[in-house]
CSV table of C-alpha atoms and ligand atoms in Angstrom, one decimal:
chain,number,residue,atom,x,y,z
A,1,MET,CA,-13.1,30.9,-17.7
A,2,ARG,CA,-10.1,31.9,-16.7
A,3,ARG,CA,-11.7,33.3,-13.3
A,4,PHE,CA,-13.5,30.1,-13.0
A,5,PHE,CA,-10.0,28.4,-13.1
A,6,LEU,CA,-8.3,30.3,-10.7
A,7,MET,CA,-11.4,29.9,-8.1
A,8,ALA,CA,-11.3,26.3,-8.6
A,9,LEU,CA,-7.3,26.4,-8.0
A,10,ALA,CA,-7.9,28.3,-4.8
A,11,VAL,CA,-10.3,25.9,-3.6
A,12,PHE,CA,-8.2,22.9,-4.4
A,13,SER,CA,-4.9,24.2,-2.8
A,14,ALA,CA,-7.3,25.4,0.2
A,15,MET,CA,-8.8,21.7,0.4
A,16,SER,CA,-5.2,20.2,0.3
A,17,SER,CA,-3.5,22.2,3.0
A,18,ALA,CA,-6.6,21.7,5.2
A,19,GLN,CA,-6.2,18.2,4.5
A,20,ALA,CA,-2.4,18.4,5.4
A,21,LYS,CA,-3.7,20.2,8.6
A,22,THR,CA,-6.1,17.3,9.7
A,23,ASP,CA,-4.1,14.4,8.3
A,24,PRO,CA,-1.6,13.6,10.9
A,25,LEU,CA,0.6,11.5,8.6
A,26,ALA,CA,0.7,14.0,5.7
A,27,PHE,CA,4.1,15.2,4.8
A,28,THR,CA,4.6,18.6,6.2
A,29,ALA,CA,8.1,18.7,7.3
A,30,GLN,CA,10.0,21.9,6.4
A,31,GLY,CA,13.6,20.9,4.7
A,32,ARG,CA,17.0,22.3,5.9
A,33,GLN,CA,19.8,22.5,3.5
A,34,MET,CA,22.9,20.6,4.6
A,35,GLU,CA,26.3,19.4,3.6
A,36,LEU,CA,28.3,16.1,3.8
A,37,GLU,CA,32.1,16.0,2.8
A,38,LEU,CA,33.0,12.8,1.5
A,39,PRO,CA,36.7,10.8,2.1
A,40,ASP,CA,37.5,12.2,-1.4
A,41,GLY,CA,36.7,15.7,-0.5
A,42,GLN,CA,33.6,15.7,-2.3
A,43,THR,CA,30.9,17.8,-0.8
A,44,VAL,CA,26.9,16.2,-1.2
A,45,ARG,CA,24.3,18.9,-0.6
A,46,TYR,CA,20.9,17.5,0.3
A,47,THR,CA,17.9,18.5,2.2
A,48,ALA,CA,17.4,16.9,5.4
A,49,TYR,CA,13.4,16.5,6.6
A,50,THR,CA,13.8,15.1,10.2
A,51,GLY,CA,11.8,14.3,13.3
A,52,ILE,CA,8.8,13.1,11.2
A,53,ARG,CA,6.1,10.9,12.9
A,54,TYR,CA,5.1,8.0,11.0
A,55,VAL,CA,2.4,6.7,13.3
A,56,THR,CA,-0.6,8.5,14.8
A,57,ASN,CA,-0.7,6.2,18.2
A,58,VAL,CA,2.6,7.5,19.5
A,59,GLU,CA,4.3,5.4,22.0
A,60,ASP,CA,7.5,6.5,22.2
A,61,THR,CA,8.5,9.8,21.4
A,62,THR,CA,12.4,9.3,21.1
A,63,TYR,CA,12.3,6.6,18.6
A,64,GLN,CA,8.7,6.5,16.4
A,65,THR,CA,10.1,9.2,14.2
A,66,LEU,CA,11.8,9.0,11.0
A,67,ASN,CA,14.5,11.2,8.8
A,68,PHE,CA,14.5,11.6,5.3
A,69,PHE,CA,17.2,12.9,2.9
A,70,VAL,CA,17.0,14.2,-0.5
A,71,PRO,CA,20.5,14.8,-2.7
A,72,GLU,CA,20.4,17.6,-5.3
A,73,ARG,CA,19.1,16.5,-8.5
A,74,ALA,CA,16.7,13.8,-7.0
A,75,THR,CA,13.6,13.1,-8.8
A,76,GLN,CA,10.4,11.4,-8.2
A,77,GLN,CA,11.8,8.1,-9.6
A,78,THR,CA,15.0,8.0,-7.5
A,79,PRO,CA,15.7,5.1,-5.5
A,80,ILE,CA,15.5,5.3,-1.8
A,81,LEU,CA,18.0,3.5,0.7
A,82,LEU,CA,16.1,2.8,3.8
A,83,ARG,CA,18.9,2.0,6.4
A,84,THR,CA,17.9,1.0,9.9
A,85,TYR,CA,20.6,1.3,12.5
A,86,VAL,CA,18.9,-1.5,15.0
A,87,GLY,CA,21.6,-3.6,16.5
A,88,GLY,CA,21.1,-6.3,19.4
A,89,TYR,CA,17.3,-6.1,18.6
A,90,MET,CA,17.7,-2.7,20.5
A,91,ALA,CA,16.0,0.5,19.8
A,92,ALA,CA,17.5,2.8,17.3
A,93,GLU,CA,17.2,6.6,16.7
A,94,ALA,CA,16.6,8.2,13.3
A,95,ARG,CA,20.0,9.5,12.3
A,96,HIS,CA,21.9,11.4,9.8
A,97,PRO,CA,23.8,10.0,7.0
A,98,SER,CA,27.1,9.0,7.8
A,99,VAL,CA,30.6,9.3,5.3
A,100,GLY,CA,31.3,5.7,6.8
A,101,ASP,CA,28.7,3.5,5.7
A,102,ALA,CA,26.0,3.2,3.1
A,103,THR,CA,23.8,6.1,3.9
A,104,GLY,CA,26.7,9.1,2.6
A,105,ARG,CA,27.6,6.6,-0.3
A,106,ALA,CA,24.0,6.9,-1.3
A,107,LEU,CA,23.6,10.7,-1.1
A,108,ALA,CA,26.9,10.7,-3.0
A,109,GLU,CA,25.4,8.2,-5.6
A,110,GLY,CA,22.2,10.5,-6.0
A,111,LEU,CA,19.6,8.1,-4.0
A,112,CYS,CA,17.4,9.4,-1.1
A,113,VAL,CA,17.9,8.1,2.3
A,114,CYS,CA,15.6,7.3,4.9
A,115,ILE,CA,16.7,6.5,8.5
A,116,PRO,CA,13.8,5.5,10.5
A,117,GLY,CA,14.1,5.2,14.3
A,118,SER,CA,12.7,2.1,15.7
A,119,ARG,CA,11.5,0.8,19.3
A,120,GLY,CA,13.7,-2.1,20.7
A,121,ASN,CA,14.0,-4.4,23.7
A,122,ASN,CA,15.6,-1.8,25.6
A,123,SER,CA,12.8,1.3,25.1
A,124,ALA,CA,10.7,2.3,28.0
A,125,GLN,CA,8.2,5.1,28.3
A,126,GLY,CA,6.8,5.7,31.7
A,127,GLY,CA,8.0,2.5,33.0
A,128,ARG,CA,6.5,0.7,30.2
A,129,TYR,CA,8.7,-1.6,27.5
A,130,THR,CA,6.9,-0.9,24.3
A,131,GLY,CA,9.4,-2.0,22.0
A,132,LYS,CA,9.3,-5.7,22.7
A,133,ALA,CA,8.9,-8.0,19.1
A,134,PRO,CA,7.3,-7.6,17.1
A,135,ASN,CA,7.0,-3.6,17.8
A,136,GLY,CA,10.5,-2.8,16.6
A,137,LEU,CA,9.5,-4.4,13.0
A,138,LEU,CA,5.9,-2.9,13.0
A,139,ASP,CA,7.8,0.6,13.4
A,140,LEU,CA,10.1,0.0,10.4
A,141,LYS,CA,7.0,-1.1,8.3
A,142,ALA,CA,4.9,1.8,9.1
A,143,ALA,CA,7.9,4.0,8.5
A,144,VAL,CA,7.7,2.3,4.7
A,145,ARG,CA,4.0,3.1,5.1
A,146,TYR,CA,4.7,6.5,5.6
A,147,LEU,CA,6.8,6.9,2.5
A,148,ARG,CA,4.3,5.3,0.3
A,149,TYR,CA,1.3,7.2,1.6
A,150,ASN,CA,3.2,10.6,0.9
A,151,ASP,CA,5.1,9.4,-2.1
A,152,LYS,CA,3.7,12.0,-4.4
A,153,HIS,CA,4.8,14.6,-2.2
A,154,MET,CA,8.3,13.5,-1.3
A,155,ALA,CA,11.4,12.9,-3.6
A,156,GLY,CA,12.2,9.4,-4.5
A,157,SER,CA,10.0,6.6,-5.3
A,158,ALA,CA,8.4,4.8,-2.8
A,159,GLU,CA,8.3,1.4,-5.5
A,160,ARG,CA,12.3,1.7,-5.4
A,161,ILE,CA,12.9,1.1,-1.6
A,162,VAL,CA,16.2,-1.0,-0.8
A,163,THR,CA,16.2,-1.8,2.9
A,164,ASP,CA,19.7,-2.2,4.7
A,165,GLY,CA,20.5,-3.4,8.1
A,166,THR,CA,23.5,-5.4,9.8
A,167,SER,CA,22.8,-8.1,12.4
A,168,ALA,CA,19.5,-7.6,14.1
A,169,GLY,CA,19.2,-4.8,11.7
A,170,GLY,CA,19.9,-7.3,8.7
A,171,ALA,CA,17.1,-9.4,10.5
A,172,MET,CA,14.8,-6.5,10.2
A,173,SER,CA,15.8,-5.8,6.5
A,174,ALA,CA,14.6,-9.5,5.9
A,175,LEU,CA,11.7,-9.2,7.5
A,176,LEU,CA,10.6,-5.9,5.7
A,177,GLY,CA,11.6,-7.9,2.3
A,178,ALA,CA,9.9,-11.2,3.2
A,179,THR,CA,6.6,-10.2,5.0
A,180,ALA,CA,5.1,-7.2,3.5
A,181,ASN,CA,1.6,-6.7,3.4
A,182,HIS,CA,0.9,-9.9,5.0
A,183,PRO,CA,-2.4,-9.9,6.9
A,184,ASP,CA,-0.8,-11.3,9.9
A,185,TYR,CA,0.7,-7.7,10.6
A,186,GLU,CA,-2.4,-5.8,9.6
A,187,PRO,CA,-4.3,-5.5,13.0
A,188,LEU,CA,-1.3,-4.5,14.7
A,189,LEU,CA,-0.4,-1.9,12.4
A,190,ALA,CA,-3.9,-0.6,12.2
A,191,ARG,CA,-3.7,-0.2,16.0
A,192,MET,CA,-0.6,1.9,15.9
A,193,GLY,CA,-2.1,4.4,13.7
A,194,ALA,CA,0.2,3.2,10.8
A,195,ALA,CA,-0.6,5.2,7.2
A,196,LYS,CA,-3.1,3.1,5.4
A,197,ALA,CA,-0.8,2.1,2.7
A,198,ARG,CA,1.0,-1.0,1.5
A,199,ASP,CA,4.5,-1.6,2.8
A,200,HIS,CA,6.5,-3.5,0.4
A,201,VAL,CA,9.9,-3.0,-0.8
A,202,TYR,CA,11.7,-3.4,-4.0
A,203,ALA,CA,15.4,-5.0,-2.4
A,204,SER,CA,16.5,-5.9,0.7
A,205,VAL,CA,20.1,-5.8,1.7
A,206,CYS,CA,20.9,-8.0,4.9
A,207,TYR,CA,24.3,-8.1,6.5
A,208,CYS,CA,25.0,-10.7,8.8
A,209,PRO,CA,20.9,-11.5,9.4
A,210,ILE,CA,20.9,-12.5,13.0
A,211,THR,CA,17.5,-14.3,12.0
A,212,ASP,CA,15.3,-17.4,11.9
A,213,LEU,CA,15.5,-17.4,15.6
A,214,ASP,CA,13.6,-20.1,16.9
A,215,HIS,CA,16.1,-22.3,14.8
A,216,ALA,CA,19.4,-20.5,15.5
A,217,ASP,CA,20.3,-22.4,18.7
A,218,MET,CA,19.7,-25.8,16.5
A,219,ALA,CA,21.9,-24.6,13.8
A,220,TYR,CA,24.5,-23.3,15.7
A,221,GLU,CA,24.9,-26.5,17.5
A,222,TRP,CA,24.8,-28.7,14.3
A,223,LEU,CA,27.6,-26.6,12.8
A,224,TYR,CA,29.8,-26.2,15.5
A,225,GLN,CA,29.4,-29.4,18.0
A,226,ASN,CA,32.6,-30.7,17.4
A,227,GLN,CA,34.3,-27.5,18.2
A,228,ARG,CA,32.4,-27.7,21.6
A,229,LYS,CA,34.4,-28.9,25.1
A,230,ASP,CA,31.2,-31.4,25.4
A,231,PRO,CA,30.1,-32.4,21.9
A,232,GLU,CA,27.7,-34.9,23.2
A,233,ALA,CA,25.6,-31.8,24.8
A,234,ALA,CA,25.6,-30.2,21.7
A,235,ARG,CA,24.5,-33.4,19.6
A,236,ALA,CA,20.7,-33.3,20.2
A,237,ALA,CA,20.1,-29.8,19.1
A,238,ALA,CA,22.1,-30.8,16.2
A,239,ARG,CA,19.9,-33.8,15.5
A,240,SER,CA,16.7,-31.3,15.8
A,241,PHE,CA,18.6,-29.2,12.8
A,242,ASP,CA,18.5,-32.3,10.7
A,243,ARG,CA,14.8,-32.6,11.0
A,244,TYR,CA,14.5,-29.1,10.3
A,245,ILE,CA,16.4,-29.2,7.3
A,246,ASP,CA,14.4,-32.3,5.9
A,247,GLY,CA,11.3,-30.3,6.6
A,248,LEU,CA,12.2,-27.1,4.8
A,249,GLY,CA,12.1,-28.7,1.4
A,250,LEU,CA,15.2,-26.6,-0.2
A,251,ARG,CA,16.9,-27.5,-2.9
A,252,ASN,CA,20.2,-27.0,-4.7
A,253,PRO,CA,19.9,-24.0,-6.8
A,254,ARG,CA,22.8,-25.2,-9.0
A,255,ASN,CA,21.0,-28.4,-10.1
A,256,GLY,CA,17.8,-28.8,-8.3
A,257,GLU,CA,18.6,-31.5,-6.1
A,258,PRO,CA,16.5,-31.5,-2.7
A,259,LEU,CA,18.8,-30.5,0.3
A,260,THR,CA,18.5,-32.9,3.2
A,261,HIS,CA,20.6,-33.5,6.4
A,262,GLU,CA,22.9,-35.9,4.3
A,263,ASN,CA,23.9,-33.4,1.6
A,264,TYR,CA,23.3,-30.2,3.6
A,265,MET,CA,27.2,-30.1,4.6
A,266,ASP,CA,28.5,-30.7,1.0
A,267,TYR,CA,26.1,-27.5,0.0
A,268,LEU,CA,27.5,-25.2,2.9
A,269,LYS,CA,30.9,-26.1,1.8
A,270,THR,CA,30.3,-25.0,-1.5
A,271,TYR,CA,29.8,-21.3,-0.1
A,272,LEU,CA,33.0,-21.3,1.9
A,273,MET,CA,34.9,-22.8,-1.2
A,274,ALA,CA,33.4,-20.1,-3.5
A,275,SER,CA,34.4,-17.5,-0.5
A,276,ALA,CA,38.3,-18.6,-0.8
A,277,GLN,CA,38.2,-18.9,-4.5
A,278,ARG,CA,37.2,-15.6,-5.1
A,279,PHE,CA,40.2,-14.2,-2.5
A,280,VAL,CA,42.5,-16.5,-4.6
A,281,GLU,CA,41.3,-14.9,-7.6
A,282,GLU,CA,41.6,-11.4,-6.4
A,283,GLY,CA,45.3,-12.2,-5.3
A,284,GLY,CA,45.0,-13.3,-2.0
A,285,GLU,CA,46.7,-16.0,-0.3
A,286,VAL,CA,45.0,-18.6,1.9
A,287,PRO,CA,46.9,-20.2,4.6
A,288,ASP,CA,47.3,-24.0,4.4
A,289,SER,CA,46.2,-24.4,7.9
A,290,LEU,CA,42.6,-23.1,7.2
A,291,GLY,CA,41.6,-26.5,5.8
A,292,PHE,CA,41.1,-25.6,2.3
A,293,SER,CA,42.8,-27.7,-0.8
A,294,PHE,CA,43.6,-26.5,-4.2
A,295,ALA,CA,44.4,-27.9,-7.6
A,296,LEU,CA,46.7,-26.1,-9.7
A,297,TYR,CA,45.1,-25.7,-13.2
A,298,MET,CA,47.9,-25.4,-15.7
A,299,PRO,CA,46.5,-24.5,-19.3
A,300,PRO,CA,47.9,-26.7,-21.7
A,301,THR,CA,51.2,-25.2,-23.8
A,302,PRO,CA,50.5,-25.2,-27.6
A,303,GLY,CA,52.5,-27.8,-29.2
A,304,GLN,CA,53.0,-29.6,-25.8
A,305,ARG,CA,52.3,-33.5,-26.3
A,306,PRO,CA,52.9,-36.4,-23.8
A,307,GLY,CA,56.6,-37.4,-22.9
A,308,GLY,CA,57.5,-34.4,-24.7
A,309,PRO,CA,59.8,-31.7,-23.1
A,310,ARG,CA,58.2,-30.2,-19.8
A,311,ARG,CA,57.7,-26.4,-19.9
A,312,ILE,CA,57.4,-24.4,-16.7
A,313,ARG,CA,54.8,-21.8,-16.6
A,314,ALA,CA,54.7,-18.3,-15.3
A,315,LYS,CA,52.9,-17.8,-11.8
A,316,ALA,CA,50.5,-15.6,-13.5
A,317,GLN,CA,49.4,-18.3,-16.0
A,318,ARG,CA,48.6,-20.9,-13.2
A,319,THR,CA,45.1,-20.7,-11.3
A,320,GLU,CA,44.4,-22.2,-8.2
A,321,THR,CA,41.4,-23.8,-7.9
A,322,VAL,CA,39.6,-24.6,-4.4
A,323,VAL,CA,38.6,-28.2,-4.5
A,324,ASP,CA,37.8,-28.9,-1.1
A,325,VAL,CA,37.5,-27.6,2.3
A,326,ASP,CA,37.8,-29.4,6.1
A,327,LEU,CA,35.1,-27.9,7.4
A,328,GLU,CA,36.1,-28.8,11.1
A,329,VAL,CA,39.7,-27.4,10.3
A,330,TYR,CA,37.7,-24.1,9.4
A,331,LEU,CA,35.4,-24.0,11.8
A,332,ALA,CA,38.4,-24.3,14.3
A,333,TYR,CA,39.8,-21.3,12.8
A,334,VAL,CA,36.5,-19.2,13.2
A,335,ALA,CA,36.3,-20.0,16.6
A,336,VAL,CA,39.7,-19.0,17.5
A,337,ARG,CA,39.0,-15.6,15.7
A,338,THR,CA,35.9,-15.0,18.1
A,339,PRO,CA,35.3,-17.4,20.8
A,340,LEU,CA,31.9,-19.3,20.3
A,341,LYS,CA,28.6,-18.1,22.4
A,342,GLY,CA,27.7,-20.4,25.1
A,343,ILE,CA,25.1,-23.0,24.9
A,344,PRO,CA,22.3,-22.4,24.1
A,345,ALA,CA,23.8,-19.4,22.0
A,346,PHE,CA,20.3,-17.5,21.5
A,347,ASP,CA,17.6,-18.8,23.7
A,348,ASN,CA,19.1,-18.1,27.4
A,349,LEU,CA,18.0,-15.6,29.3
A,350,ASP,CA,20.8,-12.8,29.0
A,351,SER,CA,20.6,-12.5,25.3
A,352,PRO,CA,19.1,-9.8,23.6
A,353,GLU,CA,16.6,-12.2,21.6
A,354,CYS,CA,15.0,-13.0,25.1
A,355,SER,CA,14.9,-9.8,26.2
A,356,VAL,CA,13.1,-9.0,22.7
A,357,PHE,CA,10.5,-11.5,23.5
A,358,GLY,CA,10.0,-10.4,26.9
A,359,ASP,CA,7.2,-8.9,28.5
A,360,GLU,CA,6.7,-5.1,29.1
A,361,GLU,CA,8.1,-5.2,32.3
A,362,ASP,CA,11.0,-6.2,30.7
A,363,ASN,CA,11.1,-9.5,31.8
A,364,PRO,CA,12.8,-11.7,29.3
A,365,ALA,CA,11.3,-14.8,27.7
A,366,HIS,CA,12.3,-18.0,26.4
A,367,PHE,CA,11.0,-18.6,22.9
A,368,THR,CA,12.0,-21.9,21.7
A,369,GLY,CA,10.9,-25.4,23.1
A,370,SER,CA,7.4,-26.5,24.5
A,371,GLY,CA,5.1,-24.6,26.7
A,372,LEU,CA,5.3,-21.2,25.2
A,373,SER,CA,2.0,-19.4,25.1
A,374,GLN,CA,-0.1,-18.9,22.2
A,375,ASP,CA,0.8,-15.3,21.9
A,376,LEU,CA,4.6,-16.0,22.5
A,377,GLN,CA,4.4,-18.6,19.4
A,378,HIS,CA,2.5,-15.7,17.3
A,379,ARG,CA,5.3,-13.1,17.9
A,380,VAL,CA,8.1,-15.7,17.4
A,381,ARG,CA,6.5,-16.4,13.8
A,382,LEU,CA,6.1,-12.8,13.1
A,383,MET,CA,9.8,-12.1,13.4
A,384,ASN,CA,10.9,-14.8,11.2
A,385,PRO,CA,11.1,-14.1,7.4
A,386,MET,CA,11.6,-17.9,6.9
A,387,ASN,CA,7.9,-18.2,7.3
A,388,TYR,CA,6.9,-15.9,4.8
A,389,ILE,CA,8.7,-16.1,1.8
A,390,ALA,CA,6.7,-18.8,0.2
A,391,ASP,CA,3.3,-17.1,1.4
A,392,PRO,CA,1.2,-16.0,-1.6
A,393,LYS,CA,-0.2,-13.6,1.1
A,394,ALA,CA,3.1,-11.7,1.6
A,395,THR,CA,4.5,-9.5,-1.3
A,396,VAL,CA,8.2,-10.8,-1.1
A,397,ALA,CA,10.7,-8.1,-2.5
A,398,PRO,CA,12.1,-9.3,-5.9
A,399,HIS,CA,15.8,-8.6,-5.3
A,400,TRP,CA,18.2,-9.6,-2.4
A,401,TYR,CA,21.7,-8.8,-1.3
A,402,ILE,CA,22.9,-10.8,1.4
A,403,ARG,CA,26.7,-10.9,3.1
A,404,HIS,CA,27.6,-13.2,6.0
A,405,GLY,CA,31.3,-12.8,6.7
A,406,ALA,CA,33.5,-16.1,6.6
A,407,VAL,CA,34.6,-15.6,10.5
A,408,ASP,CA,31.3,-14.4,11.6
A,409,ARG,CA,30.1,-16.8,14.2
A,410,ASP,CA,27.3,-14.6,15.6
A,411,THR,CA,24.9,-16.7,14.0
A,412,SER,CA,25.8,-20.1,12.1
A,413,PHE,CA,26.2,-20.0,8.5
A,414,PRO,CA,23.1,-22.1,7.9
A,415,ILE,CA,21.0,-19.3,8.9
A,416,SER,CA,22.0,-17.0,6.1
A,417,VAL,CA,22.6,-20.1,3.5
A,418,ASN,CA,18.9,-21.2,4.4
A,419,LEU,CA,17.2,-17.5,4.1
A,420,ALA,CA,19.1,-17.1,0.5
A,421,THR,CA,18.4,-20.3,-0.7
A,422,LYS,CA,14.7,-20.4,0.0
A,423,LEU,CA,14.6,-16.9,-1.6
A,424,MET,CA,16.7,-18.3,-4.5
A,425,ASN,CA,14.2,-21.2,-4.7
A,426,THR,CA,11.1,-19.1,-5.0
A,427,GLY,CA,12.3,-17.2,-8.1
A,428,ARG,CA,14.0,-14.4,-6.3
A,429,ASN,CA,16.8,-12.6,-7.8
A,430,VAL,CA,19.7,-13.2,-4.7
A,431,ASP,CA,23.1,-11.9,-4.6
A,432,PHE,CA,24.8,-14.0,-1.9
A,433,ARG,CA,28.0,-14.7,-0.4
A,434,LEU,CA,30.1,-15.5,2.6
A,435,PRO,CA,32.9,-13.0,1.8
A,436,TRP,CA,36.2,-13.8,3.0
A,437,ASN,CA,37.9,-12.8,6.3
A,438,ARG,CA,34.7,-10.7,7.2
A,439,PRO,CA,33.9,-10.5,10.8
A,440,HIS,CA,30.4,-9.8,12.2
A,441,ARG,CA,30.0,-6.3,10.4
A,442,GLY,CA,28.0,-4.7,7.7
A,443,ASP,CA,27.9,-1.9,5.0
A,444,TYR,CA,31.2,-2.8,3.7
A,445,ASN,CA,32.4,-3.3,0.0
A,446,LEU,CA,30.5,-0.5,-1.0
A,447,ASP,CA,31.5,-0.4,-4.5
A,448,ASP,CA,30.1,-3.8,-4.7
A,449,LEU,CA,27.0,-2.9,-3.2
A,450,PHE,CA,25.9,-0.1,-5.1
A,451,ARG,CA,27.3,-1.7,-8.4
A,452,TRP,CA,24.4,-4.1,-7.5
A,453,ILE,CA,21.8,-1.6,-6.5
A,454,HIS,CA,22.3,0.2,-9.6
A,455,SER,CA,22.2,-3.0,-11.8
A,456,ILE,CA,18.6,-3.7,-10.4
A,457,MET,CA,17.1,-0.4,-10.8
B,501,DHB,C1,23.3,-8.7,17.3
B,501,DHB,C2,24.4,-9.6,17.7
B,501,DHB,C3,24.2,-11.0,18.3
B,501,DHB,O1,25.3,-11.7,18.4
B,501,DHB,C4,22.6,-11.4,18.4
B,501,DHB,O2,22.8,-12.5,19.2
B,501,DHB,C5,21.7,-10.5,18.0
B,501,DHB,C6,22.1,-9.2,17.7
B,501,DHB,C7,23.5,-7.5,16.9
B,501,DHB,O3,24.8,-7.2,16.4
B,501,DHB,O4,22.6,-6.6,16.4
């Protein structure tokens, strides 16, 4: 009996190592012990697995690989932070964790980290630009599939993937969260030789996502029209945004009221006011010149009666409440901090967006307006998470952390507001803010981010 068992075991292990040899997507990487010294002097030890190919039909040997990092004491249940370094819709290489961002912090918090490379608008091999949209996104989806395909053989849980990215990377994170398992992407992933596995994720962290690209110009002019030298030129685009908002069918998550072009401005203002309010509550001071108005709330003094003696309260007993913002005054401040983009902000042939919708010879392409080929329309559709959030054929991440800095003008506030609102309207858990005084950045306030990550696990 014992001999039979040992023989069966030998046959089984020979079979699985043969499978590893014949299956190019099996996880066979050799780990290397590494260390990262954190700013507080603490040392994190981890195992690094690098240069892993996540598709079988590799078109780009530089970018189509992923790195995987496992801290000491990780188990099969440990969450995985999947951080993309995509910026400007360009290619991003698979990197190593950094003390300065969420990857180093994740290792210190005991999370596994995956840093996939992906192609982008500037990546070419043999003179052919293979990273035009949606190929960078497909690479990232293929990386998620790889993790799930090999879940039993790798530390960490592919059911607990948290994607993280900034700007165009924030858009990629949103797309990973919103479009997973959708049949639209299936034939493209099959052609690349992605692992036959599902590609949904548990949570998406999106810092200033440059997304909803086909509506980004109209949203930009709608918001900033009065800051333009020629407001009339901006008005036509702004009117398109009115129609877009009316068609989106969003509701105010606080009271369920439909959002329309008539009340949308007030809705947007609530997020800016909440941003200023939080800043004041943390002890900050908002200069009067920024357009916010405050009410001084004085809790009643015990024994005080109308007409009675006036009592002066200590400053600590008063709270200032933001009651309004003059949006034009505030937007003028945003535009002073960083001059606005030109018109159109996105669909101009020098933009990273026109480049990513370009062709394999690197000719940029317009991606809005009439006269787009069927193929291009489809590619634009595949790159917009808004198209998939309410689609039952997509597996949308249940948890979202979205941040768009309150002085970030790389895209307009409504882009993130709409993304967050649509997710809230469809029942997802969304932590969304316009953090005070934050420019176009990501991976800030990591205490807050990791508190949130732990809270959803
Ligand atoms: C990024 C910034 C932009 O302003 C833009 O249009 C696209 C991408 C970025 O930082 O990734």
